[in-house]
Amino acid sequence: MDERQIPRLRMYLLPLLVTFTLMLVSGGLVLWQWLALESRNRSEHEQRFQVEAQEIAQRIGIRMRAYEMVLRGMAGLMVGSNSVSAEEWARATDQLQLQERYPGIQALAWARYLKHEELNEFLGEIWEQGRRDFRVFPTEPREQYLVVQYTSPMDWRNRRTLGFDMLTEAVRRDAIELAWASGEPSLTGPLKLRQETDQQAQTGLLLYMPVYRPDAPSSTEEERRAALVGMVCGAFRLNDLMDGILGTQSNYYRIDLKDLGSPDAPMLGHQEEAGQPRFHRVEELKLFGRTWALGVGSTAQYEAMLGNNRIAFSLWTGLAAAMLLSLLVGGYLYQRERQLLLSRSISNELAEREERFRMLLQHLPVATLTCLEDGRIEMANARAADLFGGVAENLVGQNLRRFLPGLLDLSQQLSRQAPTDLVETELLQDDGERIAVAFSLSTINHGHDQRYLFILVDLQARKSAEERFRLVVEASPNAIVLVDSRGRIAMVNRQTEQLFGYGRAEMLDSPVEMLLPESLREAHVAMRESFQKKPEQRRMGSNRELFGQHRDGRLIPLEVGLSPIRAGRELMVQAVIIDISERKAAEQRLRDQAEQLMLANRYKSEFLANMSHELRTPLNSILILSDQLRQNMVGNLTEKQTRHADIVHRAGSDLLQLINDVLDLAKVEAGRMQLKLEPLNVQDMLAELDGSLRPMAEIKGLRLSTHIQAGVPRVIHSDRVRLHQILRNLLSNALKFTEQGEVELSVELDPAAAIDEREVLCFVVRDTGIGIPEEQHERIFQAFQQIDGSTSRRFGGTGLGLAITRQLVLALDGDITLESVPGRGSRFIVRLPVAVAASQPKDDEEPAQPVRSGQGAAVLIVEDDVNFASVIAEEAQAHGFSSVHCRSGKQAIGLLQNERFAAVILDILLPDISGWQIYRRLRGHANHRTTPVNIISCVPQPQDWNEDATRYLVKPIAREDLEQVFQDLEGGRPPEDRKLLLVEDVEVEREHYREHLKQLGFDVVASANGESARKAYAEGEFSALVIDLDLPDQDGFELLDSLDRERPLDGSRVVINTGVDVNQQNLQRLRRYSAVVVRKAGDDLDNLSSAVQGFFSGLRQPQNSPVLDPLEGSRVLLVDDDVRNIYALSALLDETGMKVTAARDGVEAIDCFQREPFDLILMDMAMPNMDGYTATRVLKQEHGCGIPIIALTAHAMKGDREKCITAGADDYLAKPVSRQELLDMLYRWLEQPGGRHGAPAA
């Protein structure tokens, strides 16, 4: 504890200690006297309470004896009369005045003793007295009864005991037996009276007095038992009994009564008071054969009555006097100690101030001295002694000028500097060494005298730090310049000299603008001043070019980092300068390399374009001529020659597909592929894929299915062409690598993967093909890579399809994954984020009911376009037909199940299901196999479409074509021949097929081998042939060839019904007969029925009416510089009856156009002398060419079509041109009004 706190503690503790000691002593004396007085009083009270308890016990005994006398008096009444009536009993009890004279008794009763045989006589007497409600209870028969006959007073409680047999209860019976045997009154133990109810119940007692016949002896127990007449009984409620005995004194005593014979049975029920009574006494009572323990305790009222307030008042008065005396003595001592402490604290405070000043001086981290006016040192701390090189005590009394020779008079020195200024000087130590120091000078008052406070700072550490900083700056790889507040250079390093070419002496204390180009120096001054007003770290030169100037005048590209530095009160700026000349040179080299890459990419694009042109040009001739040869329309080629021509054509088509794949891959890799996002209907796209790929699946006997999960938006925004290409590539691969089973395309919605308000659709292509090993999953997505060499030889292909597919998926911001197990098939999963169209078709809306109109035979129109459907309905009514219009496929299927129609007009693209599904169901239903079907859709007709009896029209169609459809239906035709040749070697299967085909309405001729089939074919004509390939005498292919030699099979439907696998080569062999392959499936003949019935649709043959071919006689100007293309295209155009004129370049084409009239011009765009772009532009702009010009180009690169259309071409075809594409283009333009002879001869 601090010694300075002891007096203050004494000032408080001494008065308190004396006060408390005096208070305890005096208070103890007062308390001792009071306790002695209290003990004497308590002894007297206990003696008094003992006497009162004995008195209560005596009162209880006296009262119970009084009750005994009452019972004896009533017993005398019962003995003195032969028969006591109820009225006599009542008068006797009323005379007793029980409640007034004997309070506490509940009831006085007479109980008659009866034997069993006397009970009925007794009850009869009672009933004769008018008490018809009297009953004995309990009712069980017994040998003896002691029945309550009378009771008093007759209140509601006591009435409940009348008729009660008291011998039926054990406690009552014990007391009765004792009284009976002894002839004396007997008291029961505690029990519950019959008078009690559940509310305010009390413990009860019964006192029995036996009554004997007066004429019978009763000296012995046996005589008394024989002479018993009954019992007079007194009933007591114990709480009421005690209240009757104690009267008004019951509030002063707490009575506790126990029967020692039944200690567990409570006798008195009362509210327990909190705490133990102050006085308590137990007395023992013996009453009528029972022993009671009477406990008497004092209550709060009794104790309060005994209280002596004067004794308590004397205690508190004595204690108050002792406390007051103690406080007075303590207050006096406190005032005395306070005065002593105040005087001591004033003295100590002065000493403490001096000591604090001394301690502060000693502990300052800098050298500190106090001096007198003449310069003598009065006090110095240890730091000053260390700095001066001596001991602090030795410094006292010495003059300060000895150590600071340059110091002026202290008063003069003080006038020259502010108290906070530090003045640098040299200090002379005791050993004669001089060190750099800085000092400050200020004054302090010491009474009437003045002292000087002198503070010195050792500058040796700062000088060392400055030296280290200089070395670091010198070692920095960057140039560092320190500029003071005046804008002058305060420090530079060696790198600055090397960077700018100036010497250090030249730069120090020179304006920093000397390092800048002359054009920037004047502006830099203002920028420097602005920086000093708001100093902060700043980096310059990263976002715009910044230059410094070398001594020789050349400019140096720089990056500069500025940092403010505080040196005392001066703000300096540190500039770190980085020479970025080499970086600029590297950036230039990168730009040069980027330009070289762009140039190489441009050369690559030009190479691809030129390669495309050079490859497509000969391919154009190869494909056109090979297509003409394999069709053998003149019929002058052998079968082997046409087969060779077909191989050439297919090989050329494969080469064309390879070229297209290479170009697509090059576009994606070069980033030149542009996406065109547009609304597209998912259902329509799947229907297009189904229609184009289903023939390929049917040829291989595969099941192709498409599914759209519920919740998938119908209309999305994406690139229609690229998405179609992705799914087609995947489905084509799946069909290619699957030998049996199915290929499935499903579209699902992944709600958990939504991106930026775009939904994620999962396109899953699943097949049951060969599968792909896991180690090959990544390889197959690389260009020109396949699983292995054996796969390449077996299935063919270049390995570009999946590579292009992945690139297209990535371009659409999606991803593609593969799940596959060898031998169990594969799953390709494409996830694409797509924007959902604002308005979606609602699937849950109830579709509109079919619209019926017109009179006559009904035509079913399945078309979701209401306007076009109305046009069809009008045309049907004009030809005498009625119409039923369905807007969905499900409605159409429902109608076809219940109705028959004269014809069906079917669209393929429907909002709910594909039209192909309706077509297959229609052909598989017995009621509709011969129903004429006309397909009118925007989906192009499949290339291998061979349903000759089903008309296929592509939208938009002319009114004349629609009218022709109904003219054919209206005109009718004779029933077609239904004769069919069945060739099957297994007799059971042959008979099974014969019966099934007969049920379909065919006239079947069955043959068991090839020889009998040739004979049957030679004897008659057949509209259809069903042939098994595995025959006993020859191969099924040889049979087809022999039948074709016997009579061409062009007009017959050929169905191959076999259990043998048909490879790709044999499928190509069957194409010349337009054969359909059906795999045997046991009893399932649906595929066979569909294949045969697909040909016999029941459509009416159109009437033979002369129709002018728009190509016949048309004049075409063919412009191409390649003689092979001219020859091939001319041969194709000659077959159509067109007149062809050839030109080798644009100049010849203009000359020919001026000499002759033409209906159409086919213009190659890449030619010498004058290319097609220039020639087209000249013909359209200078010569007023009004006929169609179709651009032909082999580039097939992006932008070629737009470039041709911009030059003036009306349409565009990419080489190589297929026969069908060219004919479709010619028909499109030459069928238009004014399309022929659009330009007169010049």
Short mmCIF file of C-alpha atoms in Angstrom, two decimals, residues 585-763:
data_model
loop_
_atom_site.label_atom_id
_atom_site.label_comp_id
_atom_site.label_asym_id
_atom_site.label_seq_id
_atom_site.Cartn_x
_atom_site.Cartn_y
_atom_site.Cartn_z
CA ALA A 585 9.17 -2.99 -77.95
CA ALA A 586 7.69 -6.31 -76.73
CA GLU A 587 4.15 -4.95 -77.16
CA GLN A 588 5.03 -3.89 -80.68
CA ARG A 589 6.35 -7.36 -81.40
CA LEU A 590 3.08 -8.84 -80.07
CA ARG A 591 1.08 -6.50 -82.29
CA ASP A 592 3.20 -7.52 -85.25
CA GLN A 593 2.61 -11.19 -84.43
CA ALA A 594 -1.14 -10.57 -84.06
CA GLU A 595 -1.19 -8.92 -87.49
CA GLN A 596 0.71 -11.88 -88.88
CA LEU A 597 -1.84 -14.26 -87.30
CA MET A 598 -4.71 -12.24 -88.75
CA LEU A 599 -3.00 -12.32 -92.12
CA ALA A 600 -2.47 -16.08 -91.80
CA ASN A 601 -6.12 -16.49 -90.86
CA ARG A 602 -7.14 -14.46 -93.88
CA TYR A 603 -4.89 -16.59 -96.07
CA LYS A 604 -6.44 -19.68 -94.50
CA SER A 605 -9.95 -18.39 -95.25
CA GLU A 606 -8.98 -17.57 -98.80
CA PHE A 607 -7.39 -20.99 -99.12
CA LEU A 608 -10.53 -22.70 -97.83
CA ALA A 609 -12.68 -20.64 -100.17
CA ASN A 610 -10.46 -21.42 -103.14
CA MET A 611 -10.20 -25.08 -102.12
CA SER A 612 -13.97 -25.19 -101.78
CA HIS A 613 -14.34 -23.75 -105.23
CA GLU A 614 -11.75 -26.02 -106.80
CA LEU A 615 -13.22 -29.14 -105.16
CA ARG A 616 -16.88 -28.29 -105.67
CA THR A 617 -16.42 -27.45 -109.33
CA PRO A 618 -15.41 -30.99 -110.44
CA LEU A 619 -17.79 -32.50 -107.87
CA ASN A 620 -20.64 -30.62 -109.51
CA SER A 621 -20.00 -32.46 -112.77
CA ILE A 622 -19.38 -35.79 -111.07
CA LEU A 623 -22.62 -35.70 -109.07
CA ILE A 624 -24.83 -34.48 -111.89
CA LEU A 625 -23.53 -36.98 -114.48
CA SER A 626 -23.40 -39.92 -112.03
CA ASP A 627 -26.98 -39.18 -110.96
CA GLN A 628 -28.07 -39.25 -114.61
CA LEU A 629 -26.22 -42.50 -115.21
CA ARG A 630 -27.59 -44.32 -112.16
CA GLN A 631 -31.17 -43.29 -113.01
CA ASN A 632 -30.67 -44.78 -116.50
CA MET A 633 -33.73 -42.98 -117.76
CA VAL A 634 -32.96 -44.02 -121.37
CA GLY A 635 -32.46 -47.63 -120.27
CA ASN A 636 -29.33 -48.22 -122.37
CA LEU A 637 -27.04 -49.18 -119.41
CA THR A 638 -26.55 -52.59 -117.87
CA GLU A 639 -27.29 -53.28 -114.23
CA LYS A 640 -23.59 -53.37 -113.44
CA GLN A 641 -23.06 -49.98 -115.09
CA THR A 642 -25.89 -48.36 -113.14
CA ARG A 643 -24.55 -49.90 -109.94
CA HIS A 644 -21.12 -48.44 -110.65
CA ALA A 645 -22.69 -45.04 -111.36
CA ASP A 646 -24.56 -45.25 -108.05
CA ILE A 647 -21.27 -45.98 -106.23
CA VAL A 648 -19.66 -42.98 -107.92
CA HIS A 649 -22.57 -40.73 -106.95
CA ARG A 650 -22.56 -41.87 -103.32
CA ALA A 651 -18.80 -41.48 -103.07
CA GLY A 652 -19.10 -37.95 -104.45
CA SER A 653 -21.85 -37.15 -101.93
CA ASP A 654 -19.64 -38.38 -99.09
CA LEU A 655 -16.80 -36.21 -100.34
CA LEU A 656 -19.16 -33.20 -100.48
CA GLN A 657 -20.24 -33.83 -96.90
CA LEU A 658 -16.57 -33.98 -95.87
CA ILE A 659 -15.91 -30.63 -97.53
CA ASN A 660 -18.90 -29.07 -95.79
CA ASP A 661 -17.74 -30.44 -92.43
CA VAL A 662 -14.23 -29.08 -92.90
CA LEU A 663 -15.62 -25.65 -93.80
CA ASP A 664 -17.97 -25.62 -90.80
CA LEU A 665 -15.13 -26.60 -88.47
CA ALA A 666 -12.91 -23.87 -89.94
CA LYS A 667 -15.65 -21.27 -89.46
CA VAL A 668 -16.13 -22.19 -85.80
CA GLU A 669 -12.43 -22.32 -85.00
CA ALA A 670 -11.86 -18.96 -86.72
CA GLY A 671 -14.73 -17.41 -84.74
CA ARG A 672 -16.46 -16.36 -87.95
CA MET A 673 -19.67 -18.23 -87.33
CA GLN A 674 -22.46 -15.80 -86.50
CA LEU A 675 -25.58 -16.89 -84.66
CA LYS A 676 -29.05 -15.85 -85.64
CA LEU A 677 -31.34 -16.01 -82.62
CA GLU A 678 -34.99 -16.30 -83.59
CA PRO A 679 -38.16 -17.80 -82.15
CA LEU A 680 -38.50 -21.50 -82.96
CA ASN A 681 -41.07 -24.11 -82.04
CA VAL A 682 -39.45 -27.11 -80.35
CA GLN A 683 -42.25 -29.44 -81.43
CA ASP A 684 -41.92 -28.35 -85.06
CA MET A 685 -38.16 -28.87 -85.04
CA LEU A 686 -38.53 -32.38 -83.61
CA ALA A 687 -41.14 -33.16 -86.25
CA GLU A 688 -38.73 -32.04 -89.00
CA LEU A 689 -35.98 -34.24 -87.59
CA ASP A 690 -38.37 -37.16 -87.29
CA GLY A 691 -39.55 -36.76 -90.87
CA SER A 692 -36.06 -36.50 -92.36
CA LEU A 693 -34.42 -39.32 -90.36
CA ARG A 694 -37.27 -41.83 -90.06
CA PRO A 695 -36.64 -43.43 -93.50
CA MET A 696 -33.06 -44.15 -92.44
CA ALA A 697 -34.35 -45.76 -89.24
CA GLU A 698 -36.95 -47.82 -91.07
CA ILE A 699 -34.38 -49.12 -93.54
CA LYS A 700 -32.32 -50.46 -90.62
CA GLY A 701 -35.37 -51.72 -88.74
CA LEU A 702 -34.85 -49.30 -85.85
CA ARG A 703 -37.45 -47.53 -83.74
CA LEU A 704 -37.03 -43.72 -83.78
CA SER A 705 -38.96 -41.72 -81.18
CA THR A 706 -39.03 -38.16 -79.90
CA HIS A 707 -40.39 -36.91 -76.57
CA ILE A 708 -40.91 -33.53 -74.95
CA GLN A 709 -41.12 -33.45 -71.16
CA ALA A 710 -44.00 -31.63 -69.53
CA GLY A 711 -43.07 -28.08 -68.65
CA VAL A 712 -40.68 -27.56 -71.59
CA PRO A 713 -41.49 -24.23 -73.26
CA ARG A 714 -42.82 -24.72 -76.76
CA VAL A 715 -41.31 -21.56 -78.25
CA ILE A 716 -37.70 -20.60 -77.48
CA HIS A 717 -35.14 -18.16 -78.90
CA SER A 718 -32.10 -19.86 -80.44
CA ASP A 719 -30.31 -20.39 -83.75
CA ARG A 720 -32.68 -22.67 -85.63
CA VAL A 721 -30.14 -23.84 -88.22
CA ARG A 722 -27.35 -24.61 -85.76
CA LEU A 723 -29.60 -26.35 -83.23
CA HIS A 724 -31.08 -28.44 -86.04
CA GLN A 725 -27.54 -29.31 -87.21
CA ILE A 726 -26.49 -30.34 -83.68
CA LEU A 727 -29.44 -32.67 -83.16
CA ARG A 728 -29.25 -34.08 -86.69
CA ASN A 729 -25.56 -34.92 -86.24
CA LEU A 730 -26.25 -36.72 -82.96
CA LEU A 731 -29.27 -38.61 -84.31
CA SER A 732 -27.45 -39.57 -87.52
CA ASN A 733 -24.54 -40.95 -85.51
CA ALA A 734 -26.94 -42.85 -83.25
CA LEU A 735 -28.72 -44.42 -86.24
CA LYS A 736 -25.39 -45.15 -87.89
CA PHE A 737 -23.89 -47.02 -84.93
CA THR A 738 -27.08 -48.86 -83.86
CA GLU A 739 -27.83 -52.24 -85.44
CA GLN A 740 -31.01 -53.06 -83.52
CA GLY A 741 -33.22 -51.52 -80.90
CA GLU A 742 -34.13 -47.86 -80.82
CA VAL A 743 -32.92 -44.29 -80.99
CA GLU A 744 -34.65 -41.72 -78.80
CA LEU A 745 -34.52 -37.93 -78.65
CA SER A 746 -36.00 -36.34 -75.53
CA VAL A 747 -36.18 -32.71 -74.47
CA GLU A 748 -36.18 -31.92 -70.76
CA LEU A 749 -36.16 -28.80 -68.60
CA ASP A 750 -33.53 -28.34 -65.89
CA PRO A 751 -35.12 -25.68 -63.57
CA ALA A 752 -32.21 -25.79 -61.08
CA ALA A 753 -29.69 -24.64 -63.72
CA ALA A 754 -31.44 -21.44 -64.89
CA ILE A 755 -28.90 -18.76 -65.93
CA ASP A 756 -29.64 -15.02 -66.04
CA GLU A 757 -33.39 -15.41 -66.57
CA ARG A 758 -32.71 -18.07 -69.23
CA GLU A 759 -34.00 -21.61 -68.98
CA VAL A 760 -31.67 -24.57 -69.55
CA LEU A 761 -32.99 -27.23 -71.94
CA CYS A 762 -31.48 -30.73 -71.99
CA PHE A 763 -31.57 -32.49 -75.38
#
